[in-house]
Coordinates of C-alpha atoms and ligand atoms in Angstrom, one line a residue:
M1 CA -68.3 -31.1 13.9
I2 CA -69.4 -34.5 12.7
A3 CA -68.8 -33.5 8.9
Y4 CA -65.3 -32.5 10.4
L5 CA -64.4 -35.9 11.9
G6 CA -65.8 -37.7 8.8
R7 CA -63.2 -35.6 7.0
I8 CA -60.4 -36.3 8.9
V9 CA -60.8 -40.0 8.8
H10 CA -60.6 -39.9 5.4
D11 CA -58.0 -37.3 4.8
N12 CA -54.7 -37.6 5.6
D13 CA -53.6 -34.2 5.0
A14 CA -55.8 -33.1 7.8
E15 CA -53.5 -35.0 10.0
S16 CA -51.5 -32.0 10.6
K17 CA -54.4 -29.8 11.7
L18 CA -55.1 -32.4 14.3
D19 CA -53.2 -31.1 17.3
D20 CA -55.0 -27.7 17.0
D21 CA -58.3 -29.3 16.3
V22 CA -58.1 -31.4 19.5
S23 CA -59.0 -28.7 21.8
S24 CA -61.9 -27.3 19.6
I25 CA -63.2 -31.0 19.6
S26 CA -62.6 -31.3 23.1
K27 CA -64.8 -27.8 23.7
S28 CA -67.8 -28.7 21.2
L29 CA -68.0 -32.4 23.0
D30 CA -68.0 -30.4 26.4
L31 CA -65.9 -32.9 28.0
Q32 CA -64.6 -32.8 31.5
G33 CA -61.9 -34.6 30.8
S34 CA -59.2 -34.0 27.9
I35 CA -58.5 -35.4 24.4
E36 CA -55.2 -36.1 23.1
N37 CA -53.9 -36.6 19.7
G38 CA -53.6 -40.3 18.7
D39 CA -49.9 -41.2 18.1
V40 CA -48.4 -44.5 17.4
S41 CA -45.8 -43.8 20.1
S42 CA -48.7 -43.2 22.5
L43 CA -50.2 -45.9 25.1
A44 CA -53.0 -46.1 23.0
S45 CA -51.4 -47.8 20.4
K46 CA -49.8 -50.1 22.6
D47 CA -50.4 -53.3 24.7
F48 CA -48.3 -55.7 27.0
G49 CA -48.5 -58.5 23.9
G50 CA -46.1 -56.1 22.1
L51 CA -47.3 -58.1 19.0
Y52 CA -49.5 -55.3 17.1
S53 CA -49.9 -51.4 17.1
V54 CA -52.3 -49.3 15.2
K55 CA -52.7 -45.9 15.5
P56 CA -55.8 -44.1 16.9
L57 CA -57.4 -41.2 15.7
F58 CA -57.6 -39.6 19.6
L59 CA -56.8 -40.8 22.9
I60 CA -59.7 -39.6 25.1
K61 CA -59.3 -39.0 28.7
P62 CA -62.8 -38.8 30.3
S63 CA -63.8 -37.9 33.8
G64 CA -66.4 -40.3 34.0
A65 CA -69.6 -42.0 32.5
E66 CA -71.1 -38.9 31.0
D67 CA -67.7 -38.0 29.0
I68 CA -67.7 -41.5 27.7
S69 CA -71.4 -41.2 27.0
R70 CA -70.7 -38.0 24.8
V71 CA -68.0 -39.7 23.1
V72 CA -69.7 -43.0 22.0
K73 CA -72.7 -40.7 20.9
L74 CA -70.5 -38.6 18.7
A75 CA -69.0 -41.9 17.1
S76 CA -72.3 -43.2 16.1
R77 CA -73.4 -39.8 14.3
T78 CA -70.2 -40.6 12.0
S79 CA -70.1 -43.4 9.4
N80 CA -67.4 -45.2 10.5
L81 CA -65.6 -44.0 13.9
T82 CA -65.2 -46.9 16.4
V83 CA -64.5 -46.6 20.3
A84 CA -62.3 -48.8 22.5
A85 CA -62.2 -48.5 26.2
R86 CA -58.7 -49.4 27.3
G87 CA -58.3 -50.5 30.8
N88 CA -54.4 -50.9 31.5
G89 CA -53.8 -51.9 28.0
H90 CA -52.7 -55.7 29.4
S91 CA -54.0 -57.5 26.2
I92 CA -52.0 -59.4 24.1
N93 CA -53.4 -59.0 20.6
G94 CA -54.5 -55.5 20.4
Q95 CA -57.7 -56.1 21.8
A96 CA -57.9 -52.5 23.3
M97 CA -57.0 -50.6 20.3
A98 CA -58.9 -48.9 17.8
E99 CA -57.3 -48.1 14.3
G100 CA -58.1 -44.5 13.1
G101 CA -60.8 -44.7 16.3
L102 CA -61.2 -43.2 19.6
V103 CA -59.1 -44.9 22.5
I104 CA -60.8 -44.0 25.9
D105 CA -58.1 -44.2 28.6
M106 CA -60.4 -45.8 31.4
C107 CA -57.5 -45.2 34.1
S108 CA -58.3 -41.6 34.1
T109 CA -61.7 -42.5 35.6
E110 CA -60.4 -44.6 38.2
K111 CA -60.6 -42.5 41.2
N112 CA -64.4 -41.4 40.6
H113 CA -65.9 -44.1 42.5
F114 CA -65.0 -45.6 45.5
E115 CA -67.7 -46.5 48.2
F116 CA -68.0 -48.9 50.6
L117 CA -71.5 -50.2 50.8
P118 CA -72.9 -52.7 54.1
I119 CA -76.1 -53.8 52.5
N120 CA -78.2 -56.2 54.7
G121 CA -75.3 -57.6 56.5
S122 CA -73.1 -58.2 53.1
H123 CA -70.3 -55.9 52.3
Y124 CA -69.8 -54.6 49.1
I125 CA -67.8 -51.9 47.2
D126 CA -68.5 -49.7 44.3
V127 CA -65.5 -48.7 42.0
S128 CA -64.9 -47.2 38.6
G129 CA -64.4 -49.6 35.8
G130 CA -60.9 -48.0 35.2
A131 CA -59.9 -49.0 39.0
L132 CA -57.0 -50.9 39.2
W133 CA -57.5 -54.2 41.2
E134 CA -54.4 -53.1 43.3
D135 CA -55.8 -50.0 44.5
V136 CA -59.2 -51.6 45.3
L137 CA -57.2 -54.4 47.4
T138 CA -55.3 -51.7 49.1
R139 CA -57.9 -49.3 49.8
C140 CA -60.5 -52.0 50.9
V141 CA -58.1 -53.8 53.3
S142 CA -56.5 -50.7 54.8
R143 CA -59.7 -48.6 55.5
Y144 CA -62.2 -51.7 56.0
G145 CA -60.7 -54.6 56.6
Y146 CA -62.7 -56.3 53.8
A147 CA -61.4 -57.4 50.5
P148 CA -62.8 -59.1 47.3
R149 CA -63.0 -62.7 47.1
S150 CA -61.9 -63.5 43.8
W151 CA -58.6 -62.3 41.9
T152 CA -56.4 -62.5 39.3
D153 CA -52.9 -63.4 39.9
Y154 CA -51.7 -59.9 38.8
L155 CA -53.3 -56.6 39.9
S156 CA -52.7 -53.9 37.9
L157 CA -55.5 -54.7 35.6
T158 CA -58.9 -52.8 35.4
V159 CA -61.9 -53.6 36.9
G160 CA -63.6 -53.2 33.8
G161 CA -60.8 -55.0 31.8
T162 CA -61.2 -58.2 33.7
L163 CA -64.8 -58.3 34.1
S164 CA -65.1 -58.1 30.0
N165 CA -63.1 -61.2 29.9
A166 CA -63.7 -63.4 33.1
G167 CA -61.0 -62.3 36.1
V168 CA -59.5 -66.0 37.0
S169 CA -56.9 -67.3 39.9
G170 CA -56.6 -69.7 42.8
Q171 CA -59.8 -68.3 44.5
A172 CA -61.9 -69.0 41.4
F173 CA -62.7 -72.8 42.3
R174 CA -64.6 -71.6 45.2
Y175 CA -66.1 -68.3 44.5
G176 CA -66.2 -68.3 40.9
P177 CA -64.3 -66.0 38.6
Q178 CA -64.7 -62.0 39.1
T179 CA -67.4 -62.1 37.0
S180 CA -69.6 -64.2 39.3
N181 CA -68.7 -61.7 42.1
V182 CA -70.2 -58.6 41.0
T183 CA -73.7 -57.5 41.8
E184 CA -74.4 -54.3 39.5
L185 CA -72.6 -52.2 36.8
E186 CA -73.3 -49.3 35.5
V187 CA -72.6 -49.3 31.6
V188 CA -72.3 -47.0 28.7
T189 CA -73.6 -48.9 25.8
G190 CA -72.8 -48.6 22.2
K191 CA -75.7 -46.3 21.5
G192 CA -74.3 -44.0 24.3
E193 CA -76.8 -44.5 27.0
I194 CA -75.8 -44.6 30.5
T195 CA -77.4 -48.0 32.0
V196 CA -77.3 -49.4 35.4
C197 CA -77.7 -53.4 35.5
S198 CA -78.1 -56.0 37.6
E199 CA -79.5 -59.8 37.9
T200 CA -82.9 -58.0 38.0
L201 CA -82.6 -54.8 36.2
N202 CA -81.5 -54.7 32.5
S203 CA -80.4 -58.3 33.1
E204 CA -79.7 -59.0 29.4
L205 CA -77.0 -56.0 29.5
F206 CA -75.6 -57.0 32.6
F207 CA -74.9 -60.8 31.9
G208 CA -73.9 -59.7 28.2
V209 CA -71.1 -57.3 29.4
L210 CA -69.5 -59.7 32.1
G211 CA -67.1 -61.9 29.9
G212 CA -68.6 -60.0 26.9
L213 CA -65.2 -58.7 25.4
G214 CA -66.1 -55.0 25.8
Q215 CA -68.7 -55.7 22.9
F216 CA -72.0 -54.3 24.6
G217 CA -71.1 -51.5 26.7
I218 CA -68.2 -49.8 28.4
I219 CA -68.5 -50.6 32.4
T220 CA -68.1 -47.5 34.1
R221 CA -69.0 -48.5 37.6
A222 CA -69.1 -52.2 39.2
R223 CA -70.1 -53.2 42.5
I224 CA -68.2 -56.2 44.1
K225 CA -68.9 -58.5 46.7
L226 CA -66.2 -58.5 49.8
Q227 CA -65.5 -60.6 52.7
Q228 CA -63.5 -60.0 55.7
A229 CA -59.9 -60.0 54.9
P230 CA -57.4 -62.5 56.5
D231 CA -54.4 -61.1 58.1
M232 CA -52.0 -63.8 56.7
V233 CA -51.3 -66.4 54.3
R234 CA -49.7 -69.6 54.6
W235 CA -48.4 -70.0 50.8
I236 CA -47.0 -73.6 49.9
R237 CA -45.7 -75.1 46.9
V238 CA -45.1 -79.0 46.7
V239 CA -44.1 -80.9 43.5
Y240 CA -45.3 -84.0 41.7
S241 CA -43.4 -86.3 39.2
E242 CA -46.9 -87.8 37.6
F243 CA -49.9 -85.8 36.1
E244 CA -52.2 -88.3 37.2
E245 CA -51.2 -87.8 41.0
F246 CA -51.1 -83.7 40.5
T247 CA -54.5 -83.7 39.1
R248 CA -55.8 -86.1 41.6
D249 CA -54.5 -83.9 44.5
A250 CA -55.8 -80.4 42.8
E251 CA -59.2 -81.8 41.9
F252 CA -59.7 -83.2 45.4
L253 CA -58.7 -79.8 47.1
V254 CA -61.3 -78.0 44.5
T255 CA -64.3 -80.1 45.4
Q256 CA -64.0 -79.9 49.3
K257 CA -66.2 -78.0 51.3
E258 CA -65.4 -74.4 52.5
G259 CA -63.4 -74.9 55.6
E260 CA -62.1 -78.0 54.5
S261 CA -59.6 -77.1 51.8
F262 CA -57.0 -74.3 51.1
D263 CA -58.2 -71.0 50.2
Y264 CA -56.5 -70.6 47.0
V265 CA -55.2 -73.6 44.5
E266 CA -53.2 -73.5 41.6
G267 CA -50.5 -75.3 39.6
F268 CA -47.9 -75.0 36.9
V269 CA -45.7 -77.3 34.8
F270 CA -42.0 -76.9 34.9
C271 CA -38.8 -78.5 33.2
N272 CA -37.0 -81.3 35.0
N273 CA -33.9 -79.5 34.7
D274 CA -31.8 -76.5 36.3
D275 CA -32.8 -73.9 33.8
P276 CA -33.3 -70.8 35.7
F277 CA -36.7 -69.4 34.1
N278 CA -38.0 -72.9 32.9
G279 CA -36.8 -75.5 35.7
W280 CA -36.3 -76.5 39.3
P281 CA -34.9 -72.9 40.3
S282 CA -38.6 -71.5 39.5
V283 CA -40.4 -73.6 42.3
P284 CA -38.9 -72.4 45.7
L285 CA -41.0 -69.5 47.3
D286 CA -37.9 -68.0 49.2
P287 CA -34.6 -67.6 47.7
G288 CA -33.3 -69.2 50.8
H289 CA -35.1 -72.4 49.9
E290 CA -33.2 -74.9 48.0
F291 CA -34.8 -77.5 45.2
N292 CA -33.1 -80.6 45.8
P293 CA -33.3 -82.8 42.5
T294 CA -32.4 -85.8 44.3
H295 CA -35.7 -86.3 45.5
I296 CA -37.0 -86.7 42.0
S297 CA -37.3 -90.3 40.8
Q298 CA -35.1 -91.3 37.6
T299 CA -38.0 -92.4 35.8
A300 CA -39.8 -89.1 36.0
G301 CA -40.2 -87.5 32.7
S302 CA -39.0 -84.2 31.0
V303 CA -41.5 -81.8 32.8
L304 CA -43.0 -81.8 36.4
Y305 CA -45.8 -80.3 38.2
C306 CA -46.0 -77.7 40.9
L307 CA -49.2 -77.4 43.1
E308 CA -49.5 -74.1 44.5
V309 CA -51.9 -73.6 47.9
A310 CA -52.4 -71.0 50.2
F311 CA -54.1 -71.3 53.7
H312 CA -55.9 -67.6 55.0
Y313 CA -55.5 -67.1 58.7
R314 CA -56.1 -64.6 61.2
N315 CA -53.1 -63.2 63.5
S316 CA -55.3 -64.6 66.8
D317 CA -55.5 -68.3 65.0
H318 CA -51.9 -68.7 64.4
S319 CA -51.4 -71.7 67.0
T320 CA -53.9 -73.8 64.8
V321 CA -52.6 -73.1 61.6
D322 CA -50.0 -76.1 61.7
T323 CA -52.5 -78.4 62.5
A324 CA -55.1 -77.3 59.7
V325 CA -52.5 -77.1 57.0
N326 CA -50.5 -80.2 58.1
G327 CA -53.7 -82.4 58.1
L328 CA -54.8 -81.1 54.5
L329 CA -51.0 -81.8 53.4
G330 CA -51.0 -85.2 54.7
R331 CA -53.8 -85.9 52.1
L332 CA -51.8 -85.2 49.2
R333 CA -49.2 -87.5 47.3
F334 CA -46.6 -85.1 46.4
V335 CA -42.7 -85.9 46.1
E336 CA -41.5 -86.2 49.7
G337 CA -39.3 -83.5 50.5
L338 CA -40.0 -81.2 47.4
K339 CA -42.2 -78.4 49.5
S340 CA -41.6 -75.0 50.0
Q341 CA -43.5 -72.6 52.5
V342 CA -43.6 -69.3 53.5
D343 CA -46.0 -67.0 55.6
V344 CA -46.7 -63.6 54.3
S345 CA -49.4 -61.1 54.7
Y346 CA -52.7 -61.3 52.8
T347 CA -52.1 -58.1 50.8
K348 CA -48.3 -59.4 50.3
F349 CA -49.6 -62.8 49.0
L350 CA -52.1 -60.9 46.3
L351 CA -49.2 -58.5 45.3
R352 CA -47.0 -61.6 44.4
V353 CA -46.7 -60.9 40.6
N354 CA -46.7 -57.2 41.0
R355 CA -43.4 -57.6 43.2
A356 CA -42.3 -60.2 40.4
E357 CA -42.7 -57.4 37.8
E358 CA -40.4 -55.0 39.6
Q359 CA -37.5 -57.6 39.3
V360 CA -38.4 -58.6 35.9
K361 CA -38.5 -54.7 34.7
A362 CA -35.1 -54.6 36.2
N363 CA -33.9 -57.0 33.5
G364 CA -35.7 -55.6 30.8
T365 CA -38.0 -58.5 30.1
W366 CA -41.2 -57.3 31.1
D367 CA -41.5 -54.6 28.6
G368 CA -40.6 -57.1 25.6
P369 CA -43.3 -59.0 23.7
H370 CA -45.7 -61.7 25.2
P371 CA -47.1 -64.0 22.9
W372 CA -49.2 -65.5 25.7
L373 CA -51.5 -68.3 24.9
N374 CA -55.0 -68.9 27.4
L375 CA -57.2 -72.1 27.2
F376 CA -59.6 -73.8 29.1
V377 CA -59.1 -77.4 28.4
S378 CA -61.9 -79.7 29.7
K379 CA -60.8 -82.7 32.5
S380 CA -61.9 -85.2 29.9
D381 CA -59.2 -84.1 27.6
V382 CA -56.6 -82.7 30.0
F383 CA -54.4 -86.0 29.9
N384 CA -54.1 -86.2 26.3
F385 CA -53.0 -82.3 26.4
D386 CA -50.6 -82.7 28.9
R387 CA -49.3 -85.4 26.6
T388 CA -48.9 -83.7 23.6
V389 CA -48.6 -80.3 24.4
F390 CA -46.6 -80.3 27.7
K391 CA -44.7 -83.4 27.3
T392 CA -43.7 -83.1 24.0
M393 CA -44.3 -79.6 22.5
L394 CA -43.2 -77.4 25.2
K395 CA -40.8 -80.0 27.1
D396 CA -38.1 -77.1 26.7
G397 CA -40.7 -74.6 28.8
V398 CA -41.8 -71.2 27.6
G399 CA -39.5 -68.6 29.2
G400 CA -42.0 -68.3 31.9
P401 CA -44.5 -69.7 33.9
M402 CA -46.9 -72.6 32.2
L403 CA -50.2 -72.6 34.5
I404 CA -52.6 -75.4 34.9
Y405 CA -55.2 -75.8 37.6
P406 CA -58.8 -77.0 37.7
L407 CA -61.9 -74.7 38.0
L408 CA -65.6 -75.7 38.6
R409 CA -68.3 -74.6 35.9
S410 CA -71.0 -74.8 38.5
K411 CA -69.0 -71.5 40.2
W412 CA -69.6 -69.4 36.7
D413 CA -72.9 -68.2 35.6
D414 CA -74.2 -69.6 32.1
R415 CA -75.8 -66.3 31.5
T416 CA -72.9 -64.1 31.3
S417 CA -70.9 -64.4 27.5
V418 CA -68.3 -66.0 28.7
V419 CA -67.9 -69.9 27.0
L420 CA -66.6 -72.9 28.7
P421 CA -65.8 -76.6 28.0
E422 CA -68.7 -79.0 28.8
G423 CA -68.3 -81.1 32.0
E424 CA -67.9 -79.9 35.8
I425 CA -64.1 -79.7 36.0
F426 CA -62.0 -78.1 33.6
Y427 CA -58.5 -76.9 33.7
I428 CA -57.1 -73.3 33.0
V429 CA -53.8 -73.4 31.0
A430 CA -51.8 -70.4 30.8
L431 CA -48.4 -70.0 28.6
L432 CA -46.8 -67.1 29.8
R433 CA -44.0 -66.7 27.7
F434 CA -41.5 -64.1 28.1
V435 CA -39.4 -64.0 24.7
P436 CA -36.0 -63.7 26.0
N437 CA -35.9 -67.0 28.1
G438 CA -37.9 -69.0 25.6
P439 CA -38.1 -69.3 22.0
S440 CA -38.3 -66.4 19.5
V441 CA -41.6 -64.5 18.8
E442 CA -41.9 -65.8 15.4
K443 CA -41.6 -69.5 17.0
S444 CA -43.9 -68.8 20.3
V445 CA -46.6 -67.5 17.8
A446 CA -46.4 -70.3 15.5
Q447 CA -46.3 -73.0 18.4
N448 CA -49.4 -71.4 20.1
R449 CA -51.1 -71.8 16.7
E450 CA -49.9 -75.5 16.2
I451 CA -51.1 -76.2 19.8
V452 CA -54.8 -74.3 18.9
N453 CA -54.8 -76.2 15.5
W454 CA -54.1 -79.4 17.4
C455 CA -56.7 -79.1 19.8
I456 CA -59.1 -78.5 17.1
K457 CA -58.1 -81.2 14.8
A458 CA -57.9 -83.8 17.9
G459 CA -61.5 -82.7 18.8
L460 CA -60.5 -81.7 22.1
D461 CA -63.4 -80.1 24.4
F462 CA -61.5 -76.7 25.1
K463 CA -62.1 -73.0 24.7
L464 CA -59.5 -70.0 24.3
Y465 CA -59.4 -67.6 27.4
L466 CA -58.8 -64.0 26.2
P467 CA -59.7 -65.1 23.0
H468 CA -58.1 -63.9 19.7
Y469 CA -59.4 -65.1 16.2
Q470 CA -59.1 -64.3 12.9
S471 CA -62.1 -65.0 11.0
K472 CA -66.0 -65.4 11.7
E473 CA -65.9 -69.1 11.2
D474 CA -63.5 -69.2 14.3
W475 CA -65.8 -66.9 16.2
E476 CA -68.5 -69.1 15.5
R477 CA -66.9 -72.0 16.5
H478 CA -65.7 -70.6 19.4
F479 CA -69.1 -69.3 20.9
G480 CA -70.7 -72.5 19.6
N481 CA -74.6 -72.5 20.3
R482 CA -74.1 -69.2 22.1
W483 CA -73.0 -67.5 19.0
S484 CA -76.6 -66.3 18.1
R485 CA -77.1 -64.9 21.5
F486 CA -74.2 -63.2 21.5
V487 CA -75.2 -61.5 17.9
E488 CA -78.4 -60.7 19.4
R489 CA -76.8 -59.0 22.3
K490 CA -74.7 -56.8 20.0
A491 CA -77.6 -56.0 17.9
S492 CA -79.4 -54.5 21.2
F493 CA -76.7 -52.7 22.7
D494 CA -74.3 -51.7 19.9
P495 CA -76.2 -52.3 16.6
M496 CA -73.6 -50.1 14.8
A497 CA -70.7 -52.2 16.0
I498 CA -69.0 -49.3 17.5
L499 CA -67.4 -50.4 20.7
A500 CA -63.9 -52.8 21.1
P501 CA -63.0 -53.1 17.4
G502 CA -59.6 -54.6 18.5
Q503 CA -61.6 -58.0 19.4
N504 CA -62.0 -58.3 15.4
I505 CA -65.6 -59.9 15.9
F506 CA -67.8 -57.3 14.6
R507 CA -67.1 -54.7 12.0
R508 CA -68.4 -50.9 12.0
D509 CA -70.6 -50.8 9.0
P510 CA -71.7 -47.5 7.5
S511 CA -75.3 -49.2 6.7
N512 CA -75.4 -49.8 10.4
I513 CA -75.9 -53.6 9.8
I514 CA -74.0 -55.7 12.0
I515 CA -71.5 -58.0 9.9
S516 CA -69.3 -60.6 11.3
R517 CA -65.5 -59.6 10.7
E518 CA -64.1 -61.4 7.5
F519 CA -60.5 -61.2 7.1
Ligands
FAD1 P1 -57.4 -53.8 28.4 O1 -56.5 -54.9 28.0 O2 -56.8 -52.7 28.2 O3 -58.8 -54.3 27.7 C1 -59.1 -55.7 27.5 C2 -60.9 -55.5 26.8 O4 -61.6 -55.4 27.4 C3 -60.7 -54.6 25.5 O5 -61.3 -55.5 24.7 C4 -61.2 -53.4 26.3 O6 -61.6 -52.8 25.1 C5 -62.3 -54.0 27.1 N1 -62.5 -53.2 28.2 C6 -61.3 -52.7 28.9 N2 -62.1 -51.6 29.8 C7 -63.1 -51.7 29.7 C8 -64.2 -51.5 30.4 N3 -64.5 -50.7 31.4 N4 -65.5 -51.8 30.0 C9 -66.1 -52.4 28.7 N5 -64.8 -53.1 28.2 C10 -63.3 -52.8 28.7 N6 -56.2 -62.7 33.6 C11 -56.9 -63.5 34.6 O7 -58.3 -63.8 34.1 N7 -56.2 -64.3 35.5 C12 -54.9 -63.3 35.5 O8 -54.5 -63.9 36.6 C13 -54.3 -62.6 35.1 N8 -52.7 -62.4 35.0 C14 -52.2 -61.6 34.0 C15 -51.2 -61.0 34.4 C16 -50.5 -60.4 33.6 C17 -48.9 -59.7 33.9 C18 -51.2 -59.9 32.2 C19 -50.3 -58.8 31.4 C20 -52.5 -60.1 32.0 C21 -53.2 -61.1 33.3 N9 -54.5 -61.3 32.9 C22 -55.2 -62.2 33.8 C23 -55.1 -61.0 31.7 C24 -55.9 -59.9 31.8 O9 -57.4 -60.3 32.7 C25 -56.4 -59.1 30.7 O10 -55.3 -58.7 29.9 C26 -57.6 -58.3 30.6 O11 -57.6 -57.6 29.5 C27 -57.3 -57.2 31.4 O12 -56.6 -56.0 31.2 P2 -56.7 -54.5 31.2 O13 -57.4 -53.9 32.2 O14 -55.5 -53.9 30.7 O15 -57.7 -54.5 29.7

């Protein structure tokens, strides 16, 4: 069979036979799951970004780790096959694709694990790597009244997909990213070995895989820390005309002790005009709320800033919420009169972007291309970034949210594969472009490149989040003094460079020597 696979990878004439042969390959692999022919129109050749499309050889729907191990071992016996785990395909730049390779649909393993674990007074959930965070939320809260502590804004993402990056939202200032909230993983390495790892067991693999861009193993199970879920959330937006006051208040909130601040802190930049997607109408939390621009000073610039916060409470605490929230708001310097607030259930709050997805899908924008750019920018450079990028390059908006909020480096574990700017406080910047509402795809891609090039040229202390680079030099610069550790981890856990080829960091080499990809 290996000879057969080697042949079809090289021989296009054999493609017509693929459909017939899929079932014989499936049989010889003895998979509990199934195999489908890789088709350009299949989900394996697409992602949310909509900028790249490559044709895989097969799409595998495994039933669990054993199947995945068999697939990786099979690839390792060929000279050129690669394997990409595909979470929910919400990458932007083809990171979950494998040209001519084997794509593993992790969502088909979703139902395999779901185990609530009370251990020594703490609570955890064991879930499969292909589980969607929205299912983890609804099952944990409805069955047990518990929930993970650290989230992403949008929950139709897989556990393995976000743990391979970091997983960041407005809770990360307190609990760190999702990678700081797992205690054990089961991983299929690039050698096809099924390995359980944690801080104390196979720790190099554990920390390598967290933020490892899928390079060292496929996460088939994760143990996630839980906390008691609140019943309700007071969700509030306030507006600033000055970046200095916005950052002062955001940094104040993220550096307070637990119990003395909000439970969620984010922020975004919007245009100082009435554009429905980029301007004032993007602020109110409820269609019944109005944005009254007469509150904005005449001297305000082309962009304004919105601080978004949330306060958790239980139904029984309802009477004390006003006092606690007003006490916190009283310490902030937002523009008087520009506040929007609603009370929603905890699950409704966490599913807020999923609800927005339904609305955006209705007008067809969701399925178009998304040339998104995400960065971490050090506090020391964030004013320069605001002046040059937000106030100048992006003063007309990007056709979608432009997020910016502070995070604390001390909440991230340096042993993981994630790389961050220096300094304790840094900002996540997310340019979430929806093309029909903003510049064209070409212009957006060019603008993203211009922003990154400017950051490099101006010597900013920054890193790309969900990075996408084209050359070895760029990847080396991205990882900086962590590059050698990244390469060593690759040599240990995926020496033939089989895994996650769509990240374009390493290329599969028939001689089994790891070579950074040169384009
Ligand atoms: P995929 O895109 O399918 O895969 C991403 C990478 O991880 C690929 O290289 C893939 O091979 C690898 N991979 C996938 N599964 C596994 C696995 N089980 N084991 C090992 N490697 C694996 N990110 C945030 O941090 N915060 C946010 O608030 C946030 N919001 C988002 C909102 C939207 C609408 C979208 C589209 C994305 C958002 N993201 C956010 C980005 C998201 O974290 C990434 O897209 C991430 O890749 C997860 O998506 P996925 O599960 O679909 O993984």
